[in-house]
Coordinates of C-alpha atoms in Angstrom, one line a residue:
M1 CA 12.1 -38.8 0.1
T2 CA 10.8 -41.8 2.1
L3 CA 8.5 -41.5 5.1
D4 CA 11.3 -42.4 7.5
G5 CA 13.5 -39.8 5.8
F6 CA 10.9 -37.1 6.1
M7 CA 10.4 -37.9 9.8
M8 CA 14.1 -37.7 10.3
Y9 CA 14.2 -34.3 8.5
L10 CA 11.4 -33.0 10.7
L11 CA 13.3 -34.0 13.9
S12 CA 16.6 -32.6 12.6
P13 CA 17.9 -29.1 13.5
E14 CA 16.3 -27.9 10.3
G15 CA 12.9 -28.8 11.7
D16 CA 13.6 -27.2 15.1
A17 CA 11.5 -24.3 16.4
L18 CA 14.7 -22.5 17.3
N19 CA 16.3 -20.7 14.4
P20 CA 19.7 -22.5 14.0
A21 CA 21.3 -19.2 12.7
H22 CA 20.6 -17.7 16.2
T23 CA 22.4 -20.5 18.1
C24 CA 25.8 -19.1 17.1
M25 CA 27.1 -15.6 17.5
F26 CA 25.0 -13.3 15.2
Q27 CA 24.6 -10.0 17.1
D28 CA 26.7 -6.9 17.0
M29 CA 29.1 -7.2 20.0
D30 CA 30.8 -3.8 19.6
Q31 CA 28.1 -1.7 21.4
P32 CA 28.4 -0.3 25.0
L33 CA 27.8 -2.7 27.8
A34 CA 24.6 -0.9 28.7
H35 CA 23.1 -2.0 25.4
Y36 CA 23.0 -5.7 26.3
F37 CA 21.1 -8.0 28.6
I38 CA 23.8 -9.8 30.7
S39 CA 23.2 -13.1 32.3
S40 CA 23.6 -12.5 36.1
S41 CA 23.6 -14.5 39.3
H42 CA 22.6 -13.5 42.8
N43 CA 24.6 -14.9 45.8
T44 CA 26.3 -17.2 43.4
Y45 CA 28.2 -19.1 46.1
L46 CA 25.0 -20.6 47.5
T47 CA 23.7 -24.1 46.6
D48 CA 20.5 -23.9 48.5
S49 CA 18.7 -21.5 50.9
Q50 CA 19.8 -18.0 51.9
I51 CA 19.8 -18.9 55.6
Q52 CA 21.6 -22.3 56.1
G53 CA 22.6 -23.4 52.7
L54 CA 26.0 -24.8 51.7
S55 CA 28.4 -22.3 50.1
S56 CA 30.6 -23.8 47.3
T57 CA 33.0 -22.9 44.6
E58 CA 31.2 -25.5 42.5
A59 CA 28.2 -23.1 42.4
Y60 CA 30.4 -20.6 40.4
V61 CA 31.5 -23.4 38.0
R62 CA 27.8 -24.3 37.4
A63 CA 26.8 -20.7 36.9
F64 CA 29.6 -20.2 34.3
A65 CA 28.5 -23.4 32.6
Q66 CA 25.1 -21.8 32.1
G67 CA 26.6 -18.8 30.5
C68 CA 26.5 -16.5 33.5
R69 CA 28.6 -13.3 33.0
C70 CA 28.0 -11.5 36.4
V71 CA 28.6 -13.4 39.6
E72 CA 28.3 -12.2 43.2
L73 CA 30.9 -12.4 46.0
D74 CA 29.8 -11.4 49.5
C75 CA 33.1 -10.8 51.2
W76 CA 33.6 -10.9 55.0
E77 CA 36.4 -10.8 57.5
G78 CA 37.9 -14.3 57.9
P79 CA 40.4 -15.9 60.3
G80 CA 44.1 -15.7 59.7
G81 CA 43.8 -12.5 57.6
E82 CA 42.0 -14.3 54.8
P83 CA 38.6 -12.9 53.6
V84 CA 35.8 -15.4 53.3
I85 CA 32.6 -15.6 51.3
Y86 CA 29.2 -16.4 52.8
H87 CA 25.7 -14.9 53.4
G88 CA 26.6 -12.7 56.4
H89 CA 24.8 -13.2 59.7
T90 CA 23.3 -16.5 58.6
L91 CA 24.2 -20.2 59.0
T92 CA 25.4 -20.6 55.5
S93 CA 28.9 -22.2 55.3
K94 CA 32.0 -20.1 54.4
I95 CA 34.5 -20.5 51.6
L96 CA 37.8 -18.7 51.0
F97 CA 37.7 -15.6 48.8
R98 CA 40.9 -16.7 47.1
D99 CA 39.4 -20.1 46.2
V100 CA 36.5 -18.4 44.5
V101 CA 38.9 -16.2 42.5
Q102 CA 40.7 -19.3 41.4
A103 CA 37.4 -20.8 40.3
V104 CA 36.7 -17.7 38.3
R105 CA 40.2 -17.9 36.7
D106 CA 39.7 -21.6 35.7
H107 CA 36.1 -21.6 34.6
A108 CA 34.9 -18.1 33.7
F109 CA 35.8 -18.3 30.0
T110 CA 35.3 -22.0 29.1
L111 CA 31.9 -21.3 27.5
S112 CA 32.1 -17.6 26.6
P113 CA 35.0 -15.3 25.7
Y114 CA 33.1 -12.1 26.8
P115 CA 33.7 -10.1 30.0
V116 CA 32.8 -11.3 33.4
I117 CA 31.6 -8.8 36.0
L118 CA 32.5 -9.6 39.6
S119 CA 29.9 -8.0 41.9
L120 CA 31.8 -7.6 45.2
E121 CA 29.6 -7.0 48.3
N122 CA 32.4 -5.8 50.6
H123 CA 32.1 -6.1 54.4
C124 CA 35.9 -6.4 55.1
G125 CA 38.1 -3.9 56.8
L126 CA 41.0 -2.1 55.1
E127 CA 43.6 -4.8 55.8
Q128 CA 41.5 -7.7 54.3
Q129 CA 40.4 -5.5 51.4
A130 CA 44.0 -5.1 50.5
V131 CA 44.3 -8.9 50.7
M132 CA 41.3 -9.2 48.3
A133 CA 43.0 -6.8 45.9
C134 CA 46.2 -8.8 46.1
H135 CA 44.4 -12.1 45.3
L136 CA 42.5 -10.5 42.4
R137 CA 45.7 -9.2 40.9
T138 CA 48.0 -12.2 41.5
I139 CA 45.4 -15.0 40.7
L140 CA 43.7 -13.4 37.7
G141 CA 46.8 -11.7 36.3
D142 CA 46.3 -10.1 32.9
M143 CA 42.7 -11.4 32.8
L144 CA 41.8 -8.6 35.2
V145 CA 41.0 -5.2 33.8
T146 CA 42.9 -2.7 36.0
Q147 CA 42.8 0.4 33.8
A148 CA 40.7 1.8 31.0
L149 CA 41.0 -0.1 27.8
D150 CA 41.3 3.1 25.7
S151 CA 43.5 6.1 25.9
Q152 CA 41.1 8.2 28.1
N153 CA 40.9 7.2 31.7
P154 CA 37.6 7.3 33.5
E155 CA 37.1 10.2 35.9
E156 CA 38.0 9.7 39.5
L157 CA 35.8 7.0 41.1
P158 CA 33.4 8.3 43.8
S159 CA 33.6 7.0 47.3
P160 CA 30.6 4.9 48.4
E161 CA 28.6 6.6 51.2
A162 CA 29.7 5.8 55.0
K163 CA 32.2 3.2 53.8
Q164 CA 36.0 3.2 53.7
I165 CA 37.5 1.4 50.7
S166 CA 41.2 0.6 50.5
P167 CA 43.0 2.3 47.7
E168 CA 44.2 -1.1 46.5
L169 CA 40.6 -2.4 46.0
S170 CA 39.2 0.9 44.8
A171 CA 41.9 0.9 42.0
L172 CA 40.4 -2.2 40.5
A173 CA 36.9 -0.7 40.0
V174 CA 37.4 0.7 36.5
Y175 CA 34.1 0.3 34.6
C176 CA 31.6 -0.8 37.3
C177 CA 31.5 1.3 40.4
A178 CA 28.6 0.9 42.7
T179 CA 26.5 4.2 43.0
R180 CA 23.2 4.8 44.7
L181 CA 20.4 5.7 42.3
R182 CA 18.8 8.7 44.0
T183 CA 16.8 10.2 41.2
L184 CA 16.0 9.7 37.5
R185 CA 15.5 13.5 37.0
P186 CA 18.2 15.1 34.8
A187 CA 21.1 16.2 37.0
P188 CA 23.4 19.2 36.5
V189 CA 26.3 16.8 36.1
P190 CA 25.2 13.7 34.2
P191 CA 26.2 10.3 35.7
Q192 CA 29.4 8.7 34.4
P193 CA 29.1 5.6 32.3
Y194 CA 30.9 3.4 34.9
Q195 CA 28.4 4.1 37.7
V196 CA 26.3 1.0 38.4
S197 CA 23.1 1.1 40.4
S198 CA 22.1 -2.0 42.4
L199 CA 18.4 -2.2 43.2
S200 CA 16.2 -4.6 45.0
E201 CA 13.3 -6.1 43.0
R202 CA 10.9 -4.0 45.0
K203 CA 12.7 -0.7 44.2
A204 CA 13.1 -1.7 40.5
K205 CA 9.3 -2.4 40.3
K206 CA 8.5 1.0 41.9
L207 CA 10.7 2.8 39.3
I208 CA 9.1 0.8 36.4
R209 CA 5.6 1.7 37.7
E210 CA 6.3 5.3 38.5
A211 CA 9.1 6.4 36.2
G212 CA 8.4 4.2 33.1
N213 CA 10.2 5.9 30.2
S214 CA 12.7 7.8 32.4
F215 CA 14.0 4.5 33.8
V216 CA 14.2 3.0 30.2
R217 CA 16.2 6.1 29.2
H218 CA 18.5 5.8 32.2
N219 CA 19.2 2.2 31.2
T220 CA 20.3 3.2 27.7
R221 CA 23.4 4.8 29.3
Q222 CA 23.9 3.2 32.7
L223 CA 24.2 -0.4 34.0
T224 CA 21.5 -1.4 36.4
R225 CA 21.6 -4.5 38.6
V226 CA 18.5 -6.0 40.1
Y227 CA 18.6 -8.6 42.9
P228 CA 15.9 -10.7 44.7
S229 CA 14.2 -9.4 47.8
G230 CA 15.8 -10.3 51.2
L231 CA 12.4 -11.9 52.1
R232 CA 13.1 -14.7 49.6
M233 CA 14.9 -16.8 52.2
N234 CA 14.3 -20.1 50.4
S235 CA 16.1 -18.7 47.4
A236 CA 12.9 -18.3 45.3
N237 CA 13.2 -16.1 42.2
Y238 CA 11.2 -13.2 40.8
S239 CA 10.3 -12.9 37.1
P240 CA 13.2 -11.3 35.2
Q241 CA 11.0 -10.3 32.3
E242 CA 9.6 -7.2 34.1
M243 CA 13.1 -5.9 34.6
W244 CA 14.2 -6.7 31.0
N245 CA 11.2 -4.8 29.7
S246 CA 12.7 -1.6 31.2
G247 CA 16.2 -2.3 29.9
C248 CA 17.8 -3.5 33.1
Q249 CA 20.9 -5.3 32.1
L250 CA 22.1 -7.3 35.2
V251 CA 18.9 -9.1 36.4
A252 CA 20.4 -11.3 39.1
L253 CA 18.6 -14.6 39.8
N254 CA 19.3 -17.5 42.2
F255 CA 20.7 -20.0 39.7
Q256 CA 20.4 -22.9 42.2
T257 CA 16.6 -22.7 42.2
P258 CA 14.8 -24.2 39.2
G259 CA 11.4 -22.8 38.0
Y260 CA 9.8 -20.8 35.3
E261 CA 12.0 -17.8 36.2
M262 CA 15.2 -19.7 35.4
D263 CA 13.5 -21.1 32.3
L264 CA 13.0 -17.5 31.1
N265 CA 16.6 -16.7 31.9
A266 CA 17.8 -19.8 30.0
G267 CA 15.5 -18.8 27.1
R268 CA 16.7 -15.2 27.0
F269 CA 20.3 -16.3 26.8
L270 CA 19.8 -19.4 24.6
V271 CA 20.7 -17.4 21.5
N272 CA 23.9 -15.6 20.4
G273 CA 26.1 -18.5 21.0
Q274 CA 24.9 -18.7 24.7
C275 CA 27.7 -16.2 25.4
G276 CA 25.7 -14.5 28.2
Y277 CA 25.3 -11.2 26.3
V278 CA 22.2 -10.5 24.2
L279 CA 21.7 -7.2 22.4
K280 CA 18.7 -5.3 23.7
P281 CA 16.0 -4.2 21.2
A282 CA 16.5 -0.8 19.5
C283 CA 13.7 0.7 21.6
L284 CA 15.8 0.0 24.8
R285 CA 19.1 1.4 23.3
Q286 CA 18.2 4.7 21.9
P287 CA 18.9 7.5 24.4
D288 CA 15.8 9.5 23.3
T289 CA 13.5 6.5 23.2
N290 CA 9.8 7.0 24.0
F291 CA 9.3 3.4 24.9
D292 CA 7.4 2.7 28.1
P293 CA 6.7 -1.0 28.9
E294 CA 3.5 0.1 30.7
S295 CA 2.1 1.8 27.6
P296 CA 3.6 -0.1 24.6
G297 CA 1.0 1.0 22.0
P298 CA -1.5 -1.1 20.0
P299 CA -1.0 -4.7 19.0
R300 CA 1.2 -5.1 15.9
T301 CA 2.0 -8.8 15.8
T302 CA -0.2 -11.9 15.8
L303 CA 1.3 -15.2 16.9
T304 CA -0.7 -18.3 15.9
I305 CA 0.4 -21.7 17.2
Q306 CA -1.4 -24.8 16.2
V307 CA -0.5 -27.6 18.6
L308 CA -0.6 -30.8 16.6
T309 CA 0.9 -33.8 18.5
A310 CA 3.5 -34.9 21.0
Q311 CA 5.9 -37.8 20.9
Q312 CA 7.3 -40.1 23.6
L313 CA 6.5 -38.0 26.7
P314 CA 8.2 -39.4 29.8
K315 CA 6.4 -41.2 32.6
L316 CA 6.3 -39.3 35.8
N317 CA 5.6 -42.0 38.3
A318 CA 8.4 -44.5 38.3
E319 CA 6.8 -46.4 41.1
K320 CA 3.8 -47.3 38.9
P321 CA 5.0 -48.7 35.6
S322 CA 1.4 -48.7 34.3
S323 CA 1.0 -45.0 35.0
I324 CA 0.4 -43.0 31.8
V325 CA 0.3 -39.2 31.5
D326 CA -2.8 -37.3 30.5
P327 CA -0.9 -34.5 28.7
L328 CA -2.0 -31.0 27.8
V329 CA 0.1 -28.2 26.2
R330 CA 0.2 -24.7 27.5
V331 CA 1.8 -21.8 25.6
E332 CA 2.9 -18.9 27.8
I333 CA 3.8 -15.4 26.6
Y334 CA 6.2 -13.3 28.6
G335 CA 6.8 -9.7 27.6
V336 CA 5.4 -6.2 28.5
P337 CA 2.4 -6.6 30.9
M338 CA -0.2 -6.1 28.1
D339 CA 1.4 -9.0 26.1
C340 CA 1.6 -11.5 29.0
A341 CA -0.8 -14.4 28.4
R342 CA -1.2 -18.1 28.6
K343 CA -3.5 -20.5 26.7
E344 CA -3.7 -24.3 26.7
T345 CA -5.1 -27.2 24.9
D346 CA -7.5 -29.8 26.3
Y347 CA -5.9 -32.9 27.9
V348 CA -5.6 -36.2 26.1
L349 CA -6.5 -39.2 28.3
N350 CA -3.8 -41.9 28.9
N351 CA -1.5 -41.2 26.0
G352 CA 2.1 -40.1 26.4
F353 CA 3.3 -41.9 23.3
N354 CA 1.6 -39.9 20.5
P355 CA -1.2 -37.7 21.8
H356 CA -3.0 -35.6 19.2
W357 CA -4.6 -32.2 19.8
G358 CA -5.0 -30.1 16.5
Q359 CA -5.9 -27.0 18.5
T360 CA -5.0 -23.4 17.7
L361 CA -3.8 -20.8 20.2
Q362 CA -3.5 -17.2 19.1
F363 CA -1.9 -14.2 20.8
Q364 CA -1.9 -10.4 20.0
L365 CA 1.5 -8.8 20.8
R366 CA 2.4 -5.1 21.3
A367 CA 6.1 -5.4 21.9
P368 CA 7.2 -8.6 20.1
E369 CA 10.9 -7.8 20.2
L370 CA 10.8 -8.4 24.0
V371 CA 8.6 -11.5 24.0
L372 CA 9.7 -14.9 25.2
V373 CA 7.5 -17.9 24.3
R374 CA 7.4 -20.8 26.8
F375 CA 5.9 -24.2 25.7
V376 CA 4.9 -26.3 28.7
V377 CA 3.6 -29.9 28.9
E378 CA 1.7 -31.0 32.0
D379 CA 0.0 -34.1 33.2
Y380 CA -3.6 -33.2 33.9
D381 CA -5.0 -34.2 37.3
T382 CA -8.6 -33.7 38.3
T383 CA -8.0 -33.6 42.1
S384 CA -4.7 -31.9 42.5
P385 CA -2.4 -29.4 40.6
N386 CA -1.1 -30.7 37.3
D387 CA 2.3 -32.3 37.3
F388 CA 5.1 -30.7 35.2
V389 CA 6.3 -32.9 32.3
G390 CA 8.7 -30.6 30.3
Q391 CA 9.1 -27.2 28.8
F392 CA 11.1 -25.2 26.3
T393 CA 11.5 -21.4 26.2
L394 CA 12.9 -19.1 23.5
P395 CA 12.7 -15.6 22.2
L396 CA 9.9 -14.9 19.7
N397 CA 12.4 -13.4 17.3
S398 CA 14.3 -16.7 17.2
L399 CA 11.1 -18.8 16.6
K400 CA 11.0 -20.3 13.1
Q401 CA 7.7 -20.4 11.3
G402 CA 6.0 -23.4 9.7
Y403 CA 5.9 -27.0 11.0
R404 CA 8.4 -27.4 13.8
H405 CA 9.4 -29.7 16.7
I406 CA 9.8 -28.4 20.2
H407 CA 12.5 -30.5 22.0
L408 CA 11.5 -30.6 25.7
L409 CA 13.7 -29.9 28.7
S410 CA 13.3 -31.0 32.4
K411 CA 12.8 -28.8 35.4
D412 CA 16.5 -28.3 35.8
G413 CA 17.1 -27.7 32.1
A414 CA 18.3 -31.2 31.0
S415 CA 17.2 -32.7 27.7
L416 CA 14.2 -35.0 27.8
S417 CA 15.1 -36.4 24.4
P418 CA 13.3 -37.9 22.5
A419 CA 10.2 -36.1 24.0
T420 CA 8.9 -33.4 21.6
I421 CA 5.9 -31.4 20.7
F422 CA 5.0 -31.0 17.0
V423 CA 3.4 -27.6 16.1
H424 CA 2.7 -25.2 13.3
I425 CA 3.8 -21.6 13.9
R426 CA 2.8 -18.4 12.1
V427 CA 3.9 -14.9 12.9
Q428 CA 2.2 -11.9 11.2
H429 CA 3.5 -8.4 11.6
S430 CA 1.1 -5.5 10.9
R431 CA 4.2 -3.2 10.8
G432 CA 7.9 -3.8 11.4
P433 CA 9.5 -3.7 14.9
D434 CA 11.1 -0.4 16.0

């Protein structure tokens, strides 16, 4: 093999840090919905802030293009008997409910064949609820699940507290019926599988902190949806990792807001054909599991990353053609709290073309099956915060060992090709994952 041929091999999919076998469908897709992480969006219709942003059907199209499988529709009374969608009691613009349902019909299954959950926040009266039900049935047709898929029907759906729901709309809630989570203590009558709890990030964090394993066990049977705090008026996001650690399936984020939180979401759902469903680790699926993300046990995996070089990093200051980056590489670990860590290399002065580091970063991991690894390149600055250059995030279990290239992405997830980092990766397990 010639030198050029060897370089081409290293930059090919075979030399990628992401295991190519994990880019297609490779997981068991026949388990209950509660056994999967499901890519989920909050206030999907918004393109900007929660207070005065533009609402658009295009936001749904973009979410589906990113593999989203649970979208939110905030439904309010509209003029002329037609329900509208917007963030109620704010200055966000309004779009017709039926237009959103049409966007769902046309775009929900272009990337993934797997089920889409429509999270309806209903503020309509009985008449417009009936209109909503009519639009769902007529526009979606046989795409809409209107009865149990097996021979046994679910038990009668409970009525949500203080609210009237039209029988037409209620009849469409087959597998996901909103139910308030009052306690995690065993009840005389166990909850039905179709009952879904929707929690604010603050309530979810409280349960993680105080209930630990009980919350994990709850999420082996029931779907739990988590959404951002109402105080995040600028559509900022929370870290989804903390919620995934406890087995929450529907961790809803503001897809319109780039940042490390959406990088983690993209990394989590990068694998399994980007279908929006990722099988949870066994410790989050077993009904009698003893797993507690706050007490994961001793370290059992060592991740060693030798950061070698980078290639063709982009210039950040287009106004100054002579400006050259001073790059450093940071490796960030996201997992259970005791695994979370970040380590970085020194910076290289004035070299974005082929900087060399040769530095080794090592991490001890207690729950490797939950870990996401985020590679970040920044432009070092002595007088102000470093500037973001690029990043790439993927699950540890999909990280290939040996000499690998990391293909960098921009803040909004676009490719920065040909910008790469060249690393050597080694993963040592002291014992197999649960």
